[in-house]
Coordinates of C-alpha atoms in Angstrom, one line a residue:
Chain A
M1 CA 5.6 208.6 30.9
S2 CA 8.4 210.4 29.2
D3 CA 6.7 213.7 29.9
Q4 CA 6.4 213.1 33.4
K5 CA 10.0 212.1 33.7
T6 CA 11.2 215.3 31.8
E7 CA 9.1 217.3 33.9
R8 CA 10.5 215.7 37.0
L9 CA 13.9 216.4 35.9
I10 CA 13.5 220.1 35.2
N11 CA 11.5 220.7 38.3
L12 CA 14.4 218.8 40.4
T13 CA 17.0 221.0 38.6
L14 CA 15.2 224.3 39.2
A15 CA 14.6 223.3 43.0
L16 CA 18.0 222.6 43.5
L17 CA 19.4 225.7 41.6
A18 CA 16.9 228.1 43.5
S19 CA 17.6 226.7 47.0
K20 CA 20.1 228.8 49.0
R21 CA 20.6 226.0 51.2
Y22 CA 21.3 222.3 50.8
L23 CA 17.9 220.3 50.4
S24 CA 17.5 216.9 52.4
K25 CA 15.8 213.9 50.4
S26 CA 12.5 214.2 52.3
E27 CA 12.3 218.0 51.3
I28 CA 12.7 217.0 47.8
F29 CA 10.1 214.3 48.1
N30 CA 7.6 216.5 49.7
T31 CA 8.1 219.5 47.5
V32 CA 9.4 218.9 44.2
A33 CA 6.3 217.9 41.8
G34 CA 6.8 214.3 40.2
Y35 CA 7.9 212.3 43.1
S36 CA 5.3 210.0 44.4
G37 CA 4.8 206.3 45.6
S38 CA 6.5 204.6 48.5
A39 CA 9.6 205.8 50.1
E40 CA 11.5 203.0 48.3
S41 CA 10.5 203.9 44.9
M42 CA 10.7 207.7 45.4
E43 CA 14.3 206.9 46.6
R44 CA 15.1 204.9 43.3
M45 CA 13.5 207.5 41.4
F46 CA 15.6 210.3 43.0
E47 CA 19.0 208.0 42.5
R48 CA 18.1 207.5 38.8
D49 CA 17.3 211.3 38.2
K50 CA 20.6 212.3 40.0
D51 CA 22.7 210.1 37.9
E52 CA 20.9 211.2 34.7
L53 CA 21.6 214.7 35.4
R54 CA 25.2 214.0 36.4
N55 CA 25.6 212.4 33.0
L56 CA 24.4 215.4 31.3
G57 CA 27.1 217.5 33.1
I58 CA 25.0 219.1 35.7
Q59 CA 27.1 219.2 39.1
I60 CA 24.9 218.2 42.0
E61 CA 26.8 219.1 45.2
V62 CA 26.2 216.9 48.1
R63 CA 27.0 217.6 51.9
A64 CA 25.9 215.9 55.0
L65 CA 23.2 218.1 56.8
D66 CA 24.3 217.4 60.3
P67 CA 27.9 216.8 61.0
L68 CA 27.1 214.1 63.5
F69 CA 24.9 212.1 61.2
E70 CA 26.5 211.7 57.8
D71 CA 23.7 209.6 56.5
D72 CA 21.5 212.6 56.5
Q73 CA 22.6 214.3 53.2
G74 CA 21.5 217.5 51.6
Y75 CA 21.5 218.3 47.7
L76 CA 22.2 221.8 45.8
I77 CA 23.1 222.9 42.5
A78 CA 25.5 225.9 42.7
S79 CA 24.5 228.5 40.1
D80 CA 28.1 229.2 39.1
T81 CA 28.6 225.7 38.2
F82 CA 25.5 225.3 36.2
Q83 CA 25.0 228.7 34.5
I84 CA 27.2 231.2 32.6
N85 CA 27.7 234.4 34.4
S86 CA 26.4 237.0 31.9
D87 CA 28.6 239.8 33.6
D88 CA 31.7 238.0 32.7
F89 CA 31.5 238.9 29.1
S90 CA 31.0 242.6 27.6
N91 CA 29.2 242.8 24.1
D92 CA 32.7 242.9 22.7
D93 CA 33.6 239.6 24.1
L94 CA 30.4 238.1 22.9
V95 CA 31.0 239.2 19.3
L96 CA 34.4 237.4 19.4
L97 CA 32.9 234.1 20.9
N98 CA 30.3 234.6 18.1
M99 CA 33.1 234.7 15.3
A100 CA 35.1 231.9 17.1
A101 CA 32.1 229.6 17.2
N102 CA 31.1 230.5 13.8
L103 CA 34.5 229.4 12.2
W104 CA 33.4 225.9 12.6
S105 CA 29.9 226.2 11.3
S106 CA 30.7 223.5 8.3
S107 CA 33.0 221.3 10.2
E108 CA 32.9 218.2 12.2
L109 CA 32.8 220.6 15.3
G110 CA 29.7 222.3 13.7
E111 CA 27.1 220.5 16.1
E112 CA 29.3 221.7 19.2
A113 CA 29.7 225.3 17.3
K114 CA 25.8 225.4 16.9
T115 CA 25.0 224.7 20.6
A116 CA 27.6 227.2 21.6
L117 CA 26.2 229.8 19.5
L118 CA 22.8 229.0 20.9
K119 CA 24.3 229.8 24.4
I120 CA 26.0 232.8 23.3
H121 CA 22.7 234.3 21.9
S122 CA 21.1 233.4 25.2
I123 CA 23.5 235.8 26.9
A124 CA 22.3 238.8 25.3
G125 CA 20.3 238.1 22.4
P126 CA 21.3 238.1 18.7
I127 CA 24.7 239.6 17.9
N128 CA 24.7 242.5 15.6
N129 CA 27.8 243.6 14.4
D130 CA 29.2 244.2 11.1
Q131 CA 32.5 242.7 12.2
I132 CA 31.0 239.3 12.0
F133 CA 33.4 237.2 10.2
A134 CA 31.8 234.7 7.4
G135 CA 35.0 232.6 7.1
S136 CA 34.9 229.0 7.8
I137 CA 37.2 225.7 8.6
I138 CA 37.4 223.0 6.1
D139 CA 38.2 219.8 7.9
N140 CA 40.8 217.1 7.2
Q141 CA 39.4 213.4 7.1
D142 CA 40.7 213.2 10.7
A143 CA 38.1 215.6 12.1
K144 CA 35.3 212.7 11.4
I145 CA 36.5 210.9 14.7
L146 CA 37.4 213.9 16.6
T147 CA 34.4 214.2 19.0
E148 CA 34.5 210.5 20.0
I149 CA 38.3 210.6 20.5
F150 CA 37.5 213.8 22.8
D151 CA 35.0 211.9 24.6
A152 CA 37.6 209.1 25.3
V153 CA 40.2 211.7 26.6
D154 CA 37.5 213.9 28.6
N155 CA 36.2 210.5 30.2
Q156 CA 39.2 208.7 30.5
I157 CA 38.3 205.4 28.6
E158 CA 40.8 203.5 26.9
L159 CA 41.0 203.5 23.1
Q160 CA 41.7 200.6 20.7
F161 CA 43.0 201.1 17.2
R162 CA 45.3 199.9 14.3
Y163 CA 48.3 202.4 13.7
K164 CA 51.3 201.9 11.7
G165 CA 50.4 198.2 11.0
S166 CA 49.9 197.1 14.6
Q167 CA 47.1 196.9 17.3
R168 CA 47.2 199.4 19.9
Q169 CA 45.2 199.9 23.3
V170 CA 46.1 203.3 24.7
K171 CA 45.2 205.4 27.5
P172 CA 44.2 208.8 25.9
Y173 CA 45.5 212.1 27.8
G174 CA 45.1 214.8 25.5
L175 CA 44.5 216.3 22.0
F176 CA 46.2 218.8 20.0
T177 CA 46.1 220.1 16.3
Q178 CA 49.2 221.2 14.6
N179 CA 49.2 222.3 10.8
G180 CA 45.6 221.6 10.5
F181 CA 46.0 217.8 11.7
W182 CA 44.9 216.4 14.7
Y183 CA 47.0 214.3 17.3
L184 CA 46.3 212.1 20.3
A185 CA 48.8 212.4 23.1
A186 CA 48.0 209.0 24.8
Q187 CA 50.0 206.3 26.9
D188 CA 51.2 203.1 24.8
D189 CA 52.6 200.4 27.1
E190 CA 55.4 202.2 29.0
A191 CA 55.7 205.5 26.9
I192 CA 53.5 208.4 26.2
K193 CA 53.5 208.8 22.5
Q194 CA 51.7 211.0 19.8
F195 CA 49.3 209.5 17.3
K196 CA 48.2 211.3 14.2
L197 CA 44.3 210.9 13.9
I198 CA 44.3 210.7 10.1
R199 CA 46.8 207.8 10.3
I200 CA 44.5 205.6 12.6
Q201 CA 43.5 202.6 10.2
G202 CA 40.0 201.4 9.8
D203 CA 37.6 201.5 13.0
F204 CA 38.8 202.2 16.4
A205 CA 36.7 201.3 19.7
L206 CA 36.4 202.9 23.2
V207 CA 37.4 200.2 25.6
G208 CA 36.0 199.7 29.2
S209 CA 33.9 202.1 31.3
K210 CA 34.6 205.8 32.3
N211 CA 37.6 206.8 34.5
S212 CA 39.3 203.6 33.9
F213 CA 42.6 205.0 34.3
P214 CA 44.5 207.9 36.1
K215 CA 46.0 210.3 34.5
P216 CA 49.6 210.8 35.6
E217 CA 49.8 213.6 38.2
G218 CA 52.6 215.4 36.3
F219 CA 51.5 215.1 32.8
D220 CA 51.5 218.5 31.1
L221 CA 50.0 218.2 27.5
K222 CA 51.9 221.9 26.4
A223 CA 55.1 220.3 27.8
F224 CA 54.6 217.1 26.2
I225 CA 53.8 218.7 22.6
E226 CA 57.0 221.0 23.0
T227 CA 59.3 218.0 23.8
S228 CA 57.8 215.4 21.4
S229 CA 57.9 217.4 18.3
K230 CA 61.1 219.2 19.1
A231 CA 63.5 219.3 15.9
E232 CA 66.8 220.7 15.3
E233 CA 66.6 223.6 13.2
V234 CA 68.5 223.0 9.6
T235 CA 70.5 225.9 8.0
A236 CA 71.7 225.5 4.3
Q237 CA 73.7 227.7 1.9
I238 CA 71.8 227.9 -1.4
L239 CA 72.2 229.6 -4.8
V240 CA 69.1 231.2 -6.3
R241 CA 68.7 232.2 -9.9
K242 CA 68.1 235.8 -10.3
N243 CA 64.2 236.9 -10.1
Q244 CA 63.2 233.4 -9.1
A245 CA 62.2 231.6 -5.8
L246 CA 60.4 234.7 -4.9
S247 CA 58.8 233.3 -1.8
L248 CA 62.2 232.3 -0.5
R249 CA 63.5 235.8 -1.5
N250 CA 60.7 237.3 0.5
Q251 CA 61.7 235.1 3.6
F252 CA 65.7 235.2 3.5
A253 CA 68.3 237.9 2.6
V254 CA 70.2 237.4 -0.4
T255 CA 73.8 238.3 -1.4
E256 CA 74.7 238.9 -5.2
I257 CA 77.1 236.5 -6.5
D258 CA 77.1 237.1 -10.4
D259 CA 74.7 237.9 -13.2
E260 CA 72.9 234.6 -13.1
W261 CA 73.0 233.8 -9.2
D262 CA 72.4 235.2 -5.8
Q263 CA 73.5 233.3 -2.5
M264 CA 71.0 232.8 0.2
Q265 CA 71.2 231.1 3.8
I266 CA 67.9 229.6 4.6
V267 CA 66.9 227.8 7.9
F268 CA 63.8 225.4 8.3
H269 CA 62.4 223.5 11.0
N270 CA 63.7 220.2 9.8
Q271 CA 65.7 218.6 7.0
E272 CA 62.5 217.3 5.1
E273 CA 60.8 220.5 5.1
L274 CA 64.0 222.2 3.6
I275 CA 64.6 219.6 0.9
E276 CA 60.9 219.9 -0.1
R277 CA 61.1 223.7 -0.6
V278 CA 64.4 223.5 -2.4
L279 CA 63.0 221.0 -5.0
W280 CA 60.0 222.9 -5.4
Y281 CA 61.8 225.7 -7.1
L282 CA 63.3 223.2 -9.7
D283 CA 66.4 224.2 -11.4
S284 CA 66.2 227.7 -10.0
V285 CA 67.9 226.7 -6.6
K286 CA 71.0 224.8 -6.1
V287 CA 72.3 223.5 -2.6
I288 CA 75.8 224.4 -1.9
S289 CA 76.3 223.3 1.8
P290 CA 76.2 221.2 4.0
S291 CA 77.6 218.7 1.9
E292 CA 75.4 215.9 3.4
L293 CA 72.3 217.7 2.4
R294 CA 73.5 218.5 -1.1
D295 CA 74.4 214.8 -1.7
E296 CA 70.7 213.9 -0.2
V297 CA 69.0 216.2 -2.7
L298 CA 71.1 214.8 -5.6
K299 CA 70.5 211.1 -4.4
R300 CA 66.8 211.9 -4.3
L301 CA 66.8 213.4 -7.8
K302 CA 68.8 210.4 -9.4
A303 CA 66.5 208.0 -7.8
F304 CA 63.4 209.7 -9.3
A305 CA 65.1 210.2 -12.7
N306 CA 66.4 206.7 -13.0
G307 CA 63.1 205.4 -11.2
Chain B
M1 CA 20.6 214.4 19.6
V2 CA 18.7 211.5 21.1
N3 CA 15.2 212.5 22.4
S4 CA 15.5 210.9 25.7
A5 CA 13.8 212.5 28.6
S6 CA 17.2 213.9 30.0
N7 CA 18.2 215.4 26.7
R8 CA 14.7 217.0 26.5
A9 CA 14.8 218.3 29.7
L10 CA 18.2 220.0 29.0
R11 CA 16.7 221.5 25.5
A12 CA 13.8 222.8 27.4
M13 CA 16.2 224.3 30.1
D14 CA 18.1 225.8 27.1
L15 CA 15.1 227.2 25.3
I16 CA 14.1 229.6 28.3
P17 CA 17.1 231.8 28.4
Y18 CA 17.4 231.7 24.7
I19 CA 13.8 232.8 24.2
L20 CA 14.1 235.4 27.0
E21 CA 16.9 237.0 25.0
N22 CA 15.2 236.6 21.7
P23 CA 11.6 237.8 22.5
G24 CA 9.1 237.0 19.8
V25 CA 11.0 234.3 18.0
S26 CA 9.0 232.0 16.1
T27 CA 8.6 228.2 16.8
T28 CA 9.9 227.7 13.0
E29 CA 13.2 229.6 14.0
L30 CA 13.5 227.6 17.4
A31 CA 12.9 224.3 15.5
Q32 CA 15.9 225.3 13.0
N33 CA 18.2 226.4 15.8
F34 CA 17.8 223.5 18.1
S35 CA 17.7 221.0 15.3
V36 CA 14.3 219.5 15.9
S37 CA 10.9 219.7 14.5
V38 CA 8.2 222.4 15.0
K39 CA 6.0 219.9 16.6
Q40 CA 8.7 218.8 19.2
I41 CA 9.3 222.7 19.9
E42 CA 5.6 223.0 20.6
E43 CA 5.4 219.8 22.7
D44 CA 8.7 221.2 24.8
L45 CA 7.0 224.6 25.3
S46 CA 3.9 223.0 26.6
L47 CA 6.0 220.8 28.8
I48 CA 7.7 223.9 30.2
F49 CA 4.4 225.6 31.2
M50 CA 4.0 222.8 33.8
C51 CA 7.5 223.1 35.5
G52 CA 8.7 225.8 38.1
L53 CA 9.8 225.9 41.5
P54 CA 8.3 224.1 44.5
G55 CA 4.9 225.5 45.5
Y56 CA 4.0 225.5 41.8
T57 CA 1.6 228.3 42.0
P58 CA 1.0 230.4 39.0
Y59 CA 3.6 232.9 40.5
D60 CA 6.1 230.0 40.7
L61 CA 5.8 228.3 37.3
I62 CA 8.0 229.5 34.1
D63 CA 5.6 231.9 32.4
L64 CA 5.5 231.8 28.5
V65 CA 3.3 233.6 25.9
F66 CA 2.9 231.2 22.8
E67 CA 0.6 232.5 20.4
D68 CA 0.5 232.1 16.5
G69 CA 3.6 230.4 16.4
I70 CA 5.6 233.2 18.1
V71 CA 6.9 232.9 21.7
S72 CA 8.0 235.1 24.7
V73 CA 9.1 234.4 28.1
I74 CA 7.5 236.3 30.9
D75 CA 9.1 234.7 33.9
P76 CA 12.0 232.3 33.5
Q77 CA 12.2 231.6 37.2
V78 CA 15.8 230.7 37.8
L79 CA 16.5 229.8 34.1
S80 CA 17.4 233.4 33.1
R81 CA 21.0 232.6 32.0
P82 CA 22.2 230.0 29.8
R83 CA 23.9 226.8 30.8
K84 CA 27.7 226.6 31.1
F85 CA 29.4 225.6 27.8
S86 CA 30.3 222.0 27.8
K87 CA 33.7 220.9 27.4
A88 CA 33.2 220.4 23.7
E89 CA 31.7 223.6 23.2
H90 CA 34.4 225.2 25.3
V91 CA 37.1 223.4 23.0
A92 CA 35.2 224.7 19.6
I93 CA 35.3 228.5 21.0
V94 CA 38.8 228.3 22.5
L95 CA 40.3 226.9 19.4
G96 CA 38.1 229.2 17.2
L97 CA 39.8 232.2 19.3
E98 CA 43.1 231.0 18.8
I99 CA 42.5 230.9 14.9
L100 CA 41.1 234.3 15.1
K101 CA 44.2 235.6 16.9
S102 CA 46.3 234.4 14.0
L103 CA 44.0 235.7 11.4
I104 CA 43.9 239.3 13.2
H105 CA 47.3 239.1 14.0
D106 CA 47.9 242.6 12.6
N107 CA 45.3 244.5 14.7
P108 CA 46.9 244.6 18.4
E109 CA 43.8 246.1 19.5
Y110 CA 41.9 242.7 18.5
H111 CA 44.7 240.6 20.0
V112 CA 44.3 242.1 23.3
R113 CA 40.6 241.4 23.5
I114 CA 40.8 238.0 22.0
S115 CA 43.5 237.2 25.0
R116 CA 41.2 238.7 27.5
V117 CA 38.5 236.5 26.4
L118 CA 40.5 233.4 26.1
N119 CA 41.7 234.0 29.8
K120 CA 38.3 234.1 31.0
L121 CA 37.2 231.1 29.3
N122 CA 40.2 229.1 30.4
E123 CA 39.8 230.2 34.1
S124 CA 36.3 229.1 33.9
M125 CA 36.9 225.6 32.8
P126 CA 40.5 224.4 33.5
N127 CA 41.9 221.0 32.6
V128 CA 40.5 220.9 29.2
E129 CA 43.3 218.8 27.5
V130 CA 42.8 220.0 23.9
L131 CA 45.5 222.6 22.5
M132 CA 46.4 224.2 19.3
K133 CA 50.2 224.2 18.4
N134 CA 52.1 227.0 16.3
Q135 CA 49.2 228.5 14.4
E136 CA 50.7 230.6 11.7
N137 CA 49.9 234.3 11.8
F138 CA 48.3 235.9 8.7
Q139 CA 47.9 239.5 7.3
Y140 CA 45.1 241.4 5.6
F141 CA 42.2 239.6 7.1
D142 CA 40.6 243.0 8.2
I143 CA 41.0 244.4 4.8
I144 CA 39.9 241.4 3.0
N145 CA 37.0 240.8 5.4
R146 CA 35.6 244.5 4.8
A147 CA 36.0 244.1 1.2
I148 CA 33.9 240.9 1.1
K149 CA 31.1 242.6 3.4
M150 CA 31.2 246.0 1.4
K151 CA 31.1 243.8 -2.1
H152 CA 34.3 245.6 -3.4
N153 CA 37.1 244.5 -5.4
L154 CA 40.6 243.7 -3.9
K155 CA 43.7 245.0 -5.4
I156 CA 46.2 242.4 -4.4
I157 CA 50.0 241.8 -5.4
Y158 CA 50.2 238.1 -5.2
N159 CA 53.3 235.9 -5.0
S160 CA 52.3 232.5 -7.0
E161 CA 54.3 229.6 -5.5
S162 CA 53.1 227.6 -8.3
K163 CA 54.3 229.9 -11.0
D164 CA 56.9 231.5 -9.1
E165 CA 55.9 235.0 -10.0
Q166 CA 54.5 238.0 -8.4
K167 CA 51.5 239.7 -10.1
A168 CA 49.3 242.8 -9.4
R169 CA 45.8 241.4 -9.8
S170 CA 42.3 243.0 -9.3
I171 CA 39.8 240.3 -7.8
I172 CA 36.4 240.1 -6.5
P173 CA 36.6 238.3 -2.9
L174 CA 34.1 235.9 -2.0
R175 CA 35.0 234.1 1.3
I176 CA 37.8 233.3 3.6
Y177 CA 38.3 229.6 4.6
L178 CA 41.1 227.8 6.7
Q179 CA 42.3 224.4 5.6
N180 CA 45.5 222.6 6.8
A181 CA 46.0 225.5 9.1
Q182 CA 46.5 227.8 6.2
A183 CA 44.1 230.8 5.2
Y184 CA 42.8 231.0 1.9
L185 CA 40.7 233.6 -0.1
L186 CA 38.4 232.2 -2.6
A187 CA 37.8 235.0 -5.3
L188 CA 36.4 235.5 -8.6
D189 CA 38.5 236.8 -11.5
P190 CA 36.4 239.6 -13.1
V191 CA 37.9 239.1 -16.5
S192 CA 37.4 235.3 -16.9
S193 CA 34.7 234.8 -14.3
I194 CA 36.7 231.9 -13.1
E195 CA 36.8 231.3 -9.2
K196 CA 40.4 231.2 -7.9
V197 CA 42.0 230.3 -4.6
F198 CA 44.6 232.4 -3.1
K199 CA 46.8 231.5 -0.1
I200 CA 46.5 234.6 2.2
S201 CA 50.2 234.4 3.4
N202 CA 51.3 234.8 -0.1
I203 CA 49.5 238.3 -0.7
S204 CA 52.2 240.8 -0.2
A205 CA 50.2 244.0 -0.5
C206 CA 46.1 244.4 -0.3
E207 CA 43.8 247.2 -0.7
I208 CA 40.1 247.7 -1.2
G209 CA 39.2 249.0 -4.7
D210 CA 36.1 249.8 -6.4
V211 CA 32.5 248.2 -5.8
S212 CA 32.5 244.7 -7.6
E213 CA 30.6 244.2 -10.6
V214 CA 29.7 240.5 -10.1
S215 CA 28.9 238.7 -13.3
S216 CA 26.2 236.1 -13.2
R217 CA 28.2 234.1 -15.7
M218 CA 30.6 231.7 -13.5
V219 CA 33.0 229.6 -15.7
E220 CA 34.1 226.2 -14.6
E221 CA 37.9 226.1 -14.8
E222 CA 39.1 223.0 -16.6
Q223 CA 40.6 220.5 -14.5
I224 CA 43.2 218.0 -15.4
K225 CA 43.0 214.2 -14.2
V226 CA 46.3 213.0 -12.9
E227 CA 47.4 209.5 -12.0
I228 CA 50.3 208.8 -9.6
I229 CA 51.9 206.2 -7.0
V230 CA 52.7 207.6 -3.8
D231 CA 55.2 205.7 -1.5
E232 CA 54.5 205.2 2.1
K233 CA 57.1 207.7 3.3
H234 CA 55.2 210.5 1.7
L235 CA 51.7 209.9 3.1
I236 CA 51.7 213.5 4.1
F237 CA 51.2 214.4 0.4
L238 CA 48.0 212.5 0.5
E239 CA 47.0 214.0 3.8
R240 CA 47.5 217.6 2.7
N241 CA 45.7 217.1 -0.6
S242 CA 42.9 215.0 0.4
S243 CA 40.3 217.4 -1.1
I244 CA 41.5 216.9 -4.5
I245 CA 41.9 213.1 -4.5
V246 CA 39.0 211.6 -6.4
D247 CA 40.0 207.8 -6.2
Q248 CA 42.8 206.1 -4.2
K249 CA 43.8 202.5 -3.5
L250 CA 46.5 200.6 -2.0
V251 CA 48.9 199.0 -4.5
P252 CA 52.2 197.1 -3.5
E253 CA 54.5 200.2 -4.4
G254 CA 52.0 202.4 -2.1
T255 CA 49.2 204.1 -3.0
K256 CA 47.6 204.7 -6.3
V257 CA 45.9 207.9 -6.4
T258 CA 43.7 209.9 -8.9
L259 CA 43.9 213.7 -8.6
K260 CA 41.9 216.3 -10.4
V261 CA 44.0 219.5 -10.4
R262 CA 43.6 223.0 -11.9
S263 CA 47.0 223.8 -12.2
T264 CA 49.9 221.9 -13.9
D265 CA 52.3 224.3 -12.4
W266 CA 51.4 223.2 -8.9
I267 CA 51.2 219.4 -9.5
K268 CA 54.6 219.5 -11.6
R269 CA 56.3 221.2 -8.5
A270 CA 54.7 219.1 -5.9
I271 CA 56.0 215.9 -7.9
I272 CA 59.7 217.0 -7.9
S273 CA 59.5 218.4 -4.3
N274 CA 58.5 214.9 -3.2
A275 CA 60.9 213.0 -5.3
P276 CA 61.3 210.0 -5.5
G277 CA 58.3 209.5 -3.6
I278 CA 55.8 210.2 -6.5
E279 CA 55.7 208.1 -9.6
V280 CA 53.6 209.7 -12.5
L281 CA 51.3 207.1 -14.4
S282 CA 49.4 209.7 -16.3
P283 CA 49.4 211.9 -18.3
P284 CA 52.3 210.4 -20.2
E285 CA 53.6 214.1 -21.0
L286 CA 53.8 215.0 -17.3
A287 CA 55.7 211.8 -16.6
T288 CA 58.4 212.8 -19.1
W289 CA 58.4 216.4 -18.2
A290 CA 59.4 215.3 -14.6
R291 CA 61.9 212.8 -15.6
E292 CA 63.8 215.6 -17.9
T293 CA 63.5 218.2 -15.3
A294 CA 65.1 216.0 -12.7
S295 CA 67.8 215.3 -15.0
K296 CA 68.5 218.8 -15.6
M297 CA 68.4 219.4 -11.9
I298 CA 71.2 217.1 -11.4
S299 CA 73.2 218.5 -14.3
L300 CA 73.3 221.7 -12.0
Y301 CA 75.4 219.7 -9.6
A302 CA 77.9 218.3 -12.2

């Protein structure tokens, strides 16, 4: 039974893909192998097949065959929605696609990368190029739930999870990665917020059915990322011991002060990052200004020493 | 993959263009590449024999040659090209290209080529809501990659952040990997035969050296066990270093963590730079060092 159904699904796809015009149901039932029985049962069979192919991501176009009789519909699969146009990619392009997919080979996106590679190798055969890069991406813990969260974003299914100690039910709009961590952009009550996937506590659940909410028309993920993580740059004057804090010296210009110290103006994306870097160099770096930053560094050191 | 009729139909339709472009491929290779058994591939190929275009004469059916475990496609009918990338595949490729762009930052020719491919892909599949933000750019990827392929040593000048020193070294490069958006080079120290990890952004000069003489003797570097408590404001420390955490549990003060570290230089600086968010439980000499260092740093401001 399963063989027959698989065969019918392939034959239906091939017939709809090969046809230059929309095929009516009766043409399909009369010509595509696998449709048999009463008109009603063939009708049911066709509807189920159509749904299954659509669930697999195959776009079946539907159009009224006669503008006066809208019930009489025709079906077609446009090849440009089903197949990769091999002419779109040069051999150089294929080398890059191969390298890009290979990066994920040992990550949670490995399965997607593997199927993508099969398609890349189905365009013009094996990729033989000495530039092929054998590097790989090592995931963080958050990548384990990535594909399921992506499904929720793609299919507009609400998500339920525990975050920062409270239960949330959100409408997922997009995913982004920053500094190696994955973030979800989602509507939580009235606001669109970002959630760091690694901080989702315990299990999460997809709630409800596909397309259960519309994405706001004006939502732009790129603009959301820019505004939500915008922080004022922080500048500080610091003293650096001679021949120490080499990474900072590579990044910022120094002014000689005396035999022991040089002065440097450093700029970081935010205060936390700056304090972390300053403390990293132990007693080789000292903050001069701004005074609030100097006080904060001192406060943290005192709290630690007295801990 | 669930072996439902529809997924099997998809796999069968993916097999045709793949075999067409890889004539003479074996069923064993197909089974490996399509993540199913050889028996399943053989059943799929037998099924494909029966499929084709309406009419279903020998000229309308998909034609395959399948002998002694070797397969070739004679007539693919309309399945000469692979299916479009799915959204998830598209995401993997696009993000991979963005990462490559950052890795090959110092090669403008590659940069232009990658941007061109990205444009083509994004035009073919708009509205995919997955983005990469501010990927850092790296240098020397090209040289390192060539040295790995040629099996040559690399001569580098490396700025060690944990030792705060700059040193010229000759290493045997093994592989490049990316973690937490940083590119790293795993390499072998030819003198000690110990594997070392180098952050590529800390390499300040790099050139290809002589042919590598890889020793078969690989020495395991000694690791030090460190127990700490990290408060909830410093979760990022745990997230960034998850690969070296061997145990962790919640305690009233935060998260009690056991780490295995290769460098005491690194853990010492990491503790101070996260002050006062990390409390050292063991080894006791590390706890003493940390408190004394903090006191010394306070005296700088006196």
